[in-house]
Amino acid sequence: MSPHPTRLASLFVTCAFGLGTACSGARNSSNEQLPAGQGRLAVALVDAPNPDVSQIVVNITKVTAHSTAAGWVTVSPASVTPATPLTVDLLTLQGTALDLGFLNLPPGTITQIRLYVSREDNYVVLTDGKVSVPLKVPSGSESGIKIKGPWEIAACSQTNVTLDFDGKKSIWYHPAHQGSEWILRPVIRTKKILAVATGCSSGDDAGSGTSGPQVCDPTTAQCPQDFVCTAVGESAVCLGGPDAPCTWGSECVNGTCDPTTARCQGGLGAPCGEASACVIGTCVAGTCAPGGADEPCGRGDDCESGICSEGTCTAPSTAGGADHPCTVATQLDDCYSRACGADLTCEPGGQGDQCELDGDCQEGTPCVFAGESPTGTCVLVTAAQ
């Protein structure tokens, strides 16, 4: 039987990028200046009332983001782990916000945020308060719930981004022999972007790593141990190979620095003892293996498809824009917007969604193309203040 939507509240993810205050309910940093040239990324959750269920409980194990300047970084605090997750009843976040963590970053573009949720112990409680039903998150624990950008982090400025999690289209149930199986298939769109100029410190307290990698001569390749002389533009610099020390992903050959070990992760074919040693998170027989669609990557050969776009493996897509035929059961694969309308055609996309025409995007969100790519990205026009 086809899955049917149940009417659920909307969940809003509010993300503040840059300096200054974080989101409503998050840590107040309005009086705090950051190191010169740095910005800040902060992530929080809010929710709205729900007439059909009394609780929606999820266990968050990690929040990460991909920065063009720093690679993949962990935003959530060290205390949030698979063993000690952050347990959240989304319906308690009505009119307030839950701080998921924040991180200072160099200027650049955030291309994606990933919210990792544990495979077990997530559930919904129906309105009678008596029935608790397990809530399955098919991709939440392995590759994370993906929220696509782009969002800019500029030096000495703050960008506030509000993301709308469409609960009505994100939580589904399948009738089963005993009760119903509830599944979370997130549909998330950007609702608002606000850029605000702030200030920076003098620069005396600038953090480590801001001086950049060591310049090298590719003919002699004289780099420290575990580092590789790598061509970057018209010059060459020493970038970290697998297991080299690092602060940012931009210091590593494959663009990813593991924040838990402060070591560069390896690309395809690199030796590994565990999955965390690989950019793509797949270690097979002691060697980093290629990743599938939506897995993290540093370059094309990290992916089965050979395509690494903005730090994520991509595959040839059969999806389409607005008015493309779809079904609610396959909307994540059928639609660039990942949302199928009542007329069984794809709805226009929001911030970060793929597109071919302006008509594939919501009003005020034009389709912007980069280079000669046949598809573009829906980009919400930023309101300056």
GROMACS .gro file of C-alpha atoms in nm:
model
  385
    1MET     CA    1   0.000   0.000   0.000
    2SER     CA    2   0.126   0.348  -0.077
    3PRO     CA    3   0.248   0.558   0.218
    4HIS     CA    4   0.013   0.832   0.337
    5PRO     CA    5   0.116   1.162   0.495
    6THR     CA    6  -0.002   1.249   0.841
    7ARG     CA    7  -0.050   1.615   0.930
    8LEU     CA    8   0.246   1.716   1.146
    9ALA     CA    9   0.391   2.045   1.264
   10SER     CA   10   0.664   2.227   1.075
   11LEU     CA   11   1.013   2.216   1.223
   12PHE     CA   12   1.232   2.519   1.163
   13VAL     CA   13   1.612   2.496   1.171
   14THR     CA   14   1.763   2.838   1.232
   15CYS     CA   15   2.128   2.876   1.135
   16ALA     CA   16   2.340   3.184   1.207
   17PHE     CA   17   2.655   3.216   0.999
   18GLY     CA   18   2.921   3.471   1.079
   19LEU     CA   19   2.996   3.684   1.382
   20GLY     CA   20   2.784   3.808   1.668
   21THR     CA   21   2.462   3.668   1.807
   22ALA     CA   22   2.358   3.315   1.736
   23CYS     CA   23   1.994   3.208   1.703
   24SER     CA   24   1.709   3.279   1.941
   25GLY     CA   25   1.758   3.057   2.241
   26ALA     CA   26   2.120   2.977   2.154
   27ARG     CA   27   2.427   3.113   2.330
   28ASN     CA   28   2.433   3.493   2.324
   29SER     CA   29   2.758   3.600   2.157
   30SER     CA   30   2.658   3.956   2.068
   31ASN     CA   31   2.930   4.102   2.292
   32GLU     CA   32   3.199   3.860   2.180
   33GLN     CA   33   3.453   3.951   1.912
   34LEU     CA   34   3.615   3.672   1.714
   35PRO     CA   35   3.972   3.647   1.578
   36ALA     CA   36   4.048   3.882   1.288
   37GLY     CA   37   3.923   3.754   0.955
   38GLN     CA   38   3.706   3.481   1.109
   39GLY     CA   39   3.329   3.422   1.095
   40ARG     CA   40   3.093   3.208   1.298
   41LEU     CA   41   2.851   2.926   1.216
   42ALA     CA   42   2.577   2.852   1.473
   43VAL     CA   43   2.291   2.603   1.439
   44ALA     CA   44   1.966   2.582   1.639
   45LEU     CA   45   1.624   2.415   1.616
   46VAL     CA   46   1.273   2.552   1.674
   47ASP     CA   47   0.928   2.400   1.618
   48ALA     CA   48   0.558   2.487   1.602
   49PRO     CA   49   0.244   2.337   1.768
   50ASN     CA   50   0.115   2.003   1.640
   51PRO     CA   51  -0.250   1.895   1.677
   52ASP     CA   52  -0.194   1.529   1.582
   53VAL     CA   53   0.093   1.403   1.799
   54SER     CA   54   0.203   1.494   2.149
   55GLN     CA   55   0.575   1.417   2.105
   56ILE     CA   56   0.830   1.375   1.826
   57VAL     CA   57   1.153   1.255   1.988
   58VAL     CA   58   1.484   1.220   1.802
   59ASN     CA   59   1.838   1.152   1.921
   60ILE     CA   60   2.094   1.380   1.754
   61THR     CA   61   2.445   1.233   1.748
   62LYS     CA   62   2.635   1.495   1.545
   63VAL     CA   63   2.594   1.811   1.337
   64THR     CA   64   2.847   1.881   1.061
   65ALA     CA   65   2.889   2.139   0.786
   66HIS     CA   66   3.092   2.159   0.466
   67SER     CA   67   3.291   2.480   0.418
   68THR     CA   68   3.476   2.561   0.097
   69ALA     CA   69   3.749   2.713   0.314
   70ALA     CA   70   3.770   2.451   0.589
   71GLY     CA   71   3.626   2.129   0.442
   72TRP     CA   72   3.397   1.915   0.658
   73VAL     CA   73   3.377   2.043   1.015
   74THR     CA   74   3.180   1.935   1.323
   75VAL     CA   75   2.950   2.205   1.460
   76SER     CA   76   2.805   2.014   1.755
   77PRO     CA   77   2.999   2.011   2.086
   78ALA     CA   78   3.225   1.718   2.180
   79SER     CA   79   2.969   1.608   2.441
   80VAL     CA   80   2.724   1.508   2.164
   81THR     CA   81   2.822   1.159   2.041
   82PRO     CA   82   2.648   0.835   1.935
   83ALA     CA   83   2.700   0.711   2.292
   84THR     CA   84   2.570   1.036   2.446
   85PRO     CA   85   2.323   1.181   2.194
   86LEU     CA   86   2.124   1.500   2.235
   87THR     CA   87   1.766   1.378   2.291
   88VAL     CA   88   1.511   1.630   2.165
   89ASP     CA   89   1.131   1.639   2.173
   90LEU     CA   90   1.075   1.865   1.874
   91LEU     CA   91   0.733   1.972   2.001
   92THR     CA   92   0.887   2.133   2.310
   93LEU     CA   93   1.068   2.382   2.084
   94GLN     CA   94   0.768   2.610   2.038
   95GLY     CA   95   0.871   2.975   2.044
   96THR     CA   96   1.223   2.894   2.163
   97ALA     CA   97   1.537   2.747   2.006
   98LEU     CA   98   1.768   2.460   2.092
   99ASP     CA   99   2.139   2.532   2.054
  100LEU     CA  100   2.306   2.257   1.851
  101GLY     CA  101   2.652   2.414   1.860
  102PHE     CA  102   2.860   2.681   1.688
  103LEU     CA  103   3.202   2.709   1.526
  104ASN     CA  104   3.438   2.987   1.416
  105LEU     CA  105   3.537   2.949   1.051
  106PRO     CA  106   3.745   3.130   0.789
  107PRO     CA  107   3.550   3.319   0.521
  108GLY     CA  108   3.397   3.094   0.257
  109THR     CA  109   3.079   2.917   0.155
  110ILE     CA  110   2.882   2.663   0.357
  111THR     CA  111   2.758   2.420   0.091
  112GLN     CA  112   2.577   2.175   0.317
  113ILE     CA  113   2.478   2.097   0.677
  114ARG     CA  114   2.428   1.738   0.794
  115LEU     CA  115   2.222   1.639   1.096
  116TYR     CA  116   2.301   1.287   1.217
  117VAL     CA  117   2.029   1.102   1.408
  118SER     CA  118   2.068   0.767   1.586
  119ARG     CA  119   1.916   0.461   1.421
  120GLU     CA  120   1.735   0.350   1.739
  121ASP     CA  121   1.526   0.509   2.016
  122ASN     CA  122   1.353   0.776   1.803
  123TYR     CA  123   0.974   0.780   1.839
  124VAL     CA  124   0.644   0.968   1.816
  125VAL     CA  125   0.369   0.972   2.080
  126LEU     CA  126   0.013   1.002   1.953
  127THR     CA  127  -0.227   1.263   2.090
  128ASP     CA  128  -0.387   1.024   2.339
  129GLY     CA  129  -0.050   1.015   2.517
  130LYS     CA  130  -0.068   0.636   2.547
  131VAL     CA  131   0.077   0.505   2.222
  132SER     CA  132   0.450   0.542   2.152
  133VAL     CA  133   0.552   0.445   1.798
  134PRO     CA  134   0.915   0.402   1.678
  135LEU     CA  135   1.026   0.664   1.425
  136LYS     CA  136   1.266   0.534   1.162
  137VAL     CA  137   1.530   0.759   1.005
  138PRO     CA  138   1.650   0.567   0.693
  139SER     CA  139   1.955   0.784   0.614
  140GLY     CA  140   1.990   0.983   0.935
  141SER     CA  141   2.246   0.766   1.113
  142GLU     CA  142   2.474   0.678   0.821
  143SER     CA  143   2.502   0.971   0.582
  144GLY     CA  144   2.305   1.224   0.787
  145ILE     CA  145   2.001   1.437   0.705
  146LYS     CA  146   2.131   1.670   0.434
  147ILE     CA  147   2.045   2.041   0.426
  148LYS     CA  148   2.191   2.204   0.115
  149GLY     CA  149   2.319   2.563   0.090
  150PRO     CA  150   2.494   2.766  -0.031
  151TRP     CA  151   2.536   3.024   0.247
  152GLU     CA  152   2.824   3.269   0.264
  153ILE     CA  153   3.041   3.335   0.571
  154ALA     CA  154   3.220   3.668   0.533
  155ALA     CA  155   3.492   3.805   0.759
  156CYS     CA  156   3.355   4.026   1.036
  157SER     CA  157   2.993   3.975   0.931
  158GLN     CA  158   2.695   3.762   1.029
  159THR     CA  159   2.451   3.581   0.802
  160ASN     CA  160   2.134   3.448   0.963
  161VAL     CA  161   1.959   3.170   0.772
  162THR     CA  162   1.620   3.022   0.867
  163LEU     CA  163   1.539   2.678   0.726
  164ASP     CA  164   1.185   2.540   0.713
  165PHE     CA  165   1.148   2.168   0.783
  166ASP     CA  166   0.814   2.067   0.626
  167GLY     CA  167   0.680   1.819   0.881
  168LYS     CA  168   0.362   1.745   0.686
  169LYS     CA  169   0.566   1.614   0.393
  170SER     CA  170   0.853   1.472   0.597
  171ILE     CA  171   0.689   1.220   0.832
  172TRP     CA  172   0.507   0.925   0.676
  173TYR     CA  173   0.348   0.606   0.799
  174HIS     CA  174   0.307   0.269   0.633
  175PRO     CA  175   0.022   0.045   0.753
  176ALA     CA  176   0.169  -0.277   0.893
  177HIS     CA  177   0.041  -0.598   1.052
  178GLN     CA  178   0.068  -0.444   1.398
  179GLY     CA  179   0.010  -0.070   1.406
  180SER     CA  180   0.191   0.157   1.161
  181GLU     CA  181   0.554   0.211   1.069
  182TRP     CA  182   0.650   0.580   1.096
  183ILE     CA  183   0.935   0.705   0.878
  184LEU     CA  184   1.117   1.041   0.869
  185ARG     CA  185   1.198   1.158   0.512
  186PRO     CA  186   1.298   1.523   0.562
  187VAL     CA  187   1.189   1.801   0.325
  188ILE     CA  188   1.373   2.121   0.424
  189ARG     CA  189   1.374   2.464   0.254
  190THR     CA  190   1.532   2.798   0.326
  191LYS     CA  191   1.278   3.062   0.431
  192LYS     CA  192   1.486   3.371   0.511
  193ILE     CA  193   1.840   3.505   0.483
  194LEU     CA  194   1.955   3.824   0.656
  195ALA     CA  195   2.310   3.961   0.624
  196VAL     CA  196   2.435   4.195   0.900
  197ALA     CA  197   2.778   4.363   0.909
  198THR     CA  198   2.960   4.338   1.245
  199GLY     CA  199   3.317   4.387   1.365
  200CYS     CA  200   3.637   4.195   1.433
  201SER     CA  201   3.917   4.212   1.686
  202SER     CA  202   4.249   4.378   1.599
  203GLY     CA  203   4.408   4.055   1.483
  204ASP     CA  204   4.648   4.003   1.773
  205ASP     CA  205   4.447   3.697   1.882
  206ALA     CA  206   4.406   3.538   1.540
  207GLY     CA  207   4.381   3.162   1.566
  208SER     CA  208   4.628   2.906   1.441
  209GLY     CA  209   4.625   2.798   1.083
  210THR     CA  210   4.551   3.142   0.936
  211SER     CA  211   4.900   3.172   0.783
  212GLY     CA  212   4.818   2.906   0.523
  213PRO     CA  213   5.010   2.601   0.393
  214GLN     CA  214   5.384   2.608   0.323
  215VAL     CA  215   5.480   2.694  -0.036
  216CYS     CA  216   5.689   2.423  -0.205
  217ASP     CA  217   5.879   2.347  -0.527
  218PRO     CA  218   5.710   2.061  -0.716
  219THR     CA  219   6.043   1.965  -0.878
  220THR     CA  220   6.201   1.887  -0.541
  221ALA     CA  221   5.883   1.820  -0.338
  222GLN     CA  222   6.052   1.920  -0.012
  223CYS     CA  223   5.763   1.899   0.233
  224PRO     CA  224   5.748   1.776   0.593
  225GLN     CA  225   5.676   1.409   0.660
  226ASP     CA  226   5.317   1.304   0.571
  227PHE     CA  227   5.274   1.618   0.354
  228VAL     CA  228   5.258   1.626  -0.028
  229CYS     CA  229   5.365   1.909  -0.261
  230THR     CA  230   5.038   1.979  -0.442
  231ALA     CA  231   4.964   2.216  -0.731
  232VAL     CA  232   4.713   2.483  -0.631
  233GLY     CA  233   4.640   2.730  -0.910
  234GLU     CA  234   4.969   2.858  -1.051
  235SER     CA  235   5.174   2.766  -0.743
  236ALA     CA  236   5.230   2.462  -0.521
  237VAL     CA  237   5.190   2.413  -0.145
  238CYS     CA  238   5.250   2.136   0.107
  239LEU     CA  239   4.916   1.972   0.186
  240GLY     CA  240   4.861   1.692   0.433
  241GLY     CA  241   4.833   1.334   0.317
  242PRO     CA  242   4.644   1.068   0.513
  243ASP     CA  243   4.705   1.103   0.889
  244ALA     CA  244   4.892   1.437   0.860
  245PRO     CA  245   4.812   1.690   1.137
  246CYS     CA  246   4.557   1.956   1.042
  247THR     CA  247   4.321   2.226   1.166
  248TRP     CA  248   4.111   2.284   0.851
  249GLY     CA  249   4.020   2.064   0.557
  250SER     CA  250   4.190   2.313   0.325
  251GLU     CA  251   4.524   2.196   0.473
  252CYS     CA  252   4.468   1.840   0.343
  253VAL     CA  253   4.517   1.691  -0.005
  254ASN     CA  254   4.167   1.546   0.000
  255GLY     CA  255   4.004   1.846   0.164
  256THR     CA  256   3.889   1.682   0.488
  257CYS     CA  257   4.030   1.714   0.840
  258ASP     CA  258   3.883   1.479   1.101
  259PRO     CA  259   3.797   1.710   1.396
  260THR     CA  260   3.816   1.426   1.649
  261THR     CA  261   4.175   1.332   1.561
  262ALA     CA  262   4.297   1.659   1.399
  263ARG     CA  263   4.436   1.444   1.118
  264CYS     CA  264   4.380   1.453   0.741
  265GLN     CA  265   4.156   1.182   0.605
  266GLY     CA  266   4.258   0.969   0.309
  267GLY     CA  267   4.104   0.953  -0.035
  268LEU     CA  268   4.044   0.656  -0.263
  269GLY     CA  269   4.309   0.386  -0.220
  270ALA     CA  270   4.463   0.538   0.094
  271PRO     CA  271   4.546   0.289   0.374
  272CYS     CA  272   4.296   0.282   0.660
  273GLY     CA  273   4.225   0.101   0.983
  274GLU     CA  274   3.871   0.231   1.027
  275ALA     CA  275   3.609   0.422   0.828
  276SER     CA  276   3.687   0.756   0.998
  277ALA     CA  277   4.032   0.755   0.833
  278CYS     CA  278   3.869   0.791   0.490
  279VAL     CA  279   3.713   1.101   0.335
  280ILE     CA  280   3.429   0.889   0.202
  281GLY     CA  281   3.383   0.705   0.532
  282THR     CA  282   3.429   0.361   0.372
  283CYS     CA  283   3.723   0.136   0.463
  284VAL     CA  284   3.733  -0.204   0.288
  285ALA     CA  285   4.016  -0.453   0.349
  286GLY     CA  286   4.243  -0.179   0.484
  287THR     CA  287   4.188   0.057   0.190
  288CYS     CA  288   3.962   0.362   0.146
  289ALA     CA  289   3.688   0.264  -0.100
  290PRO     CA  290   3.482   0.497  -0.325
  291GLY     CA  291   3.159   0.642  -0.187
  292GLY     CA  292   2.810   0.639  -0.330
  293ALA     CA  293   2.570   0.927  -0.389
  294ASP     CA  294   2.556   1.187  -0.109
  295GLU     CA  295   2.869   1.056   0.065
  296PRO     CA  296   3.141   1.311   0.160
  297CYS     CA  297   3.429   1.350  -0.087
  298GLY     CA  298   3.738   1.556  -0.156
  299ARG     CA  299   3.774   1.492  -0.529
  300GLY     CA  300   3.605   1.301  -0.811
  301ASP     CA  301   3.795   0.975  -0.766
  302ASP     CA  302   3.656   0.949  -0.411
  303CYS     CA  303   3.315   0.872  -0.568
  304GLU     CA  304   3.176   0.571  -0.753
  305SER     CA  305   3.033   0.814  -1.009
  306GLY     CA  306   3.358   1.008  -1.043
  307ILE     CA  307   3.169   1.329  -0.961
  308CYS     CA  308   3.242   1.526  -0.641
  309SER     CA  309   3.030   1.841  -0.616
  310GLU     CA  310   3.074   2.080  -0.322
  311GLY     CA  311   3.218   1.807  -0.099
  312THR     CA  312   2.949   1.548  -0.181
  313CYS     CA  313   2.944   1.256  -0.426
  314THR     CA  314   2.674   1.296  -0.689
  315ALA     CA  315   2.529   1.054  -0.942
  316PRO     CA  316   2.350   1.106  -1.274
  317SER     CA  317   1.999   1.210  -1.178
  318THR     CA  318   1.659   1.129  -1.328
  319ALA     CA  319   1.501   1.405  -1.118
  320GLY     CA  320   1.331   1.708  -1.269
  321GLY     CA  321   1.215   2.057  -1.182
  322ALA     CA  322   0.869   2.206  -1.139
  323ASP     CA  323   0.595   2.014  -1.325
  324HIS     CA  324   0.813   1.701  -1.360
  325PRO     CA  325   0.600   1.385  -1.298
  326CYS     CA  326   0.641   1.235  -0.951
  327THR     CA  327   0.481   1.029  -0.675
  328VAL     CA  328   0.483   1.102  -0.303
  329ALA     CA  329   0.656   0.769  -0.241
  330THR     CA  330   0.949   0.857  -0.470
  331GLN     CA  331   0.955   1.237  -0.440
  332LEU     CA  332   1.312   1.243  -0.306
  333ASP     CA  333   1.433   1.082  -0.630
  334ASP     CA  334   1.181   1.237  -0.871
  335CYS     CA  335   1.210   1.606  -0.780
  336TYR     CA  336   1.493   1.855  -0.752
  337SER     CA  337   1.286   2.008  -0.471
  338ARG     CA  338   1.232   1.663  -0.310
  339ALA     CA  339   0.861   1.755  -0.285
  340CYS     CA  340   0.574   1.617  -0.496
  341GLY     CA  341   0.253   1.822  -0.514
  342ALA     CA  342  -0.109   1.709  -0.496
  343ASP     CA  343  -0.124   1.707  -0.878
  344LEU     CA  344   0.165   1.453  -0.882
  345THR     CA  345   0.411   1.700  -1.032
  346CYS     CA  346   0.720   1.840  -0.861
  347GLU     CA  347   0.687   2.159  -0.660
  348PRO     CA  348   0.928   2.454  -0.714
  349GLY     CA  349   1.249   2.430  -0.513
  350GLY     CA  350   1.394   2.656  -0.247
  351GLN     CA  351   1.742   2.772  -0.148
  352GLY     CA  352   2.009   2.521  -0.253
  353ASP     CA  353   1.783   2.301  -0.467
  354GLN     CA  354   1.890   2.202  -0.818
  355CYS     CA  355   1.716   2.370  -1.112
  356GLU     CA  356   1.715   2.412  -1.489
  357LEU     CA  357   1.494   2.723  -1.519
  358ASP     CA  358   1.384   3.007  -1.292
  359GLY     CA  359   1.042   2.840  -1.293
  360ASP     CA  360   1.193   2.542  -1.109
  361CYS     CA  361   1.252   2.771  -0.807
  362GLN     CA  362   1.019   2.944  -0.563
  363GLU     CA  363   0.937   3.312  -0.621
  364GLY     CA  364   1.229   3.537  -0.528
  365THR     CA  365   1.474   3.249  -0.566
  366PRO     CA  366   1.625   3.259  -0.918
  367CYS     CA  367   1.809   2.969  -1.081
  368VAL     CA  368   2.181   3.060  -1.084
  369PHE     CA  369   2.428   2.876  -1.308
  370ALA     CA  370   2.803   2.830  -1.254
  371GLY     CA  371   3.033   2.775  -1.551
  372GLU     CA  372   2.897   2.543  -1.821
  373SER     CA  373   2.694   2.319  -1.590
  374PRO     CA  374   2.359   2.217  -1.747
  375THR     CA  375   2.183   2.266  -1.413
  376GLY     CA  376   2.193   2.551  -1.166
  377THR     CA  377   2.106   2.618  -0.802
  378CYS     CA  378   1.808   2.804  -0.658
  379VAL     CA  379   1.955   3.100  -0.467
  380LEU     CA  380   1.741   3.308  -0.232
  381VAL     CA  381   1.806   3.682  -0.274
  382THR     CA  382   1.977   3.811   0.040
  383ALA     CA  383   1.816   4.101   0.227
  384ALA     CA  384   2.083   4.343   0.350
  385GLN     CA  385   2.051   4.539   0.674
   0.00000   0.00000   0.00000
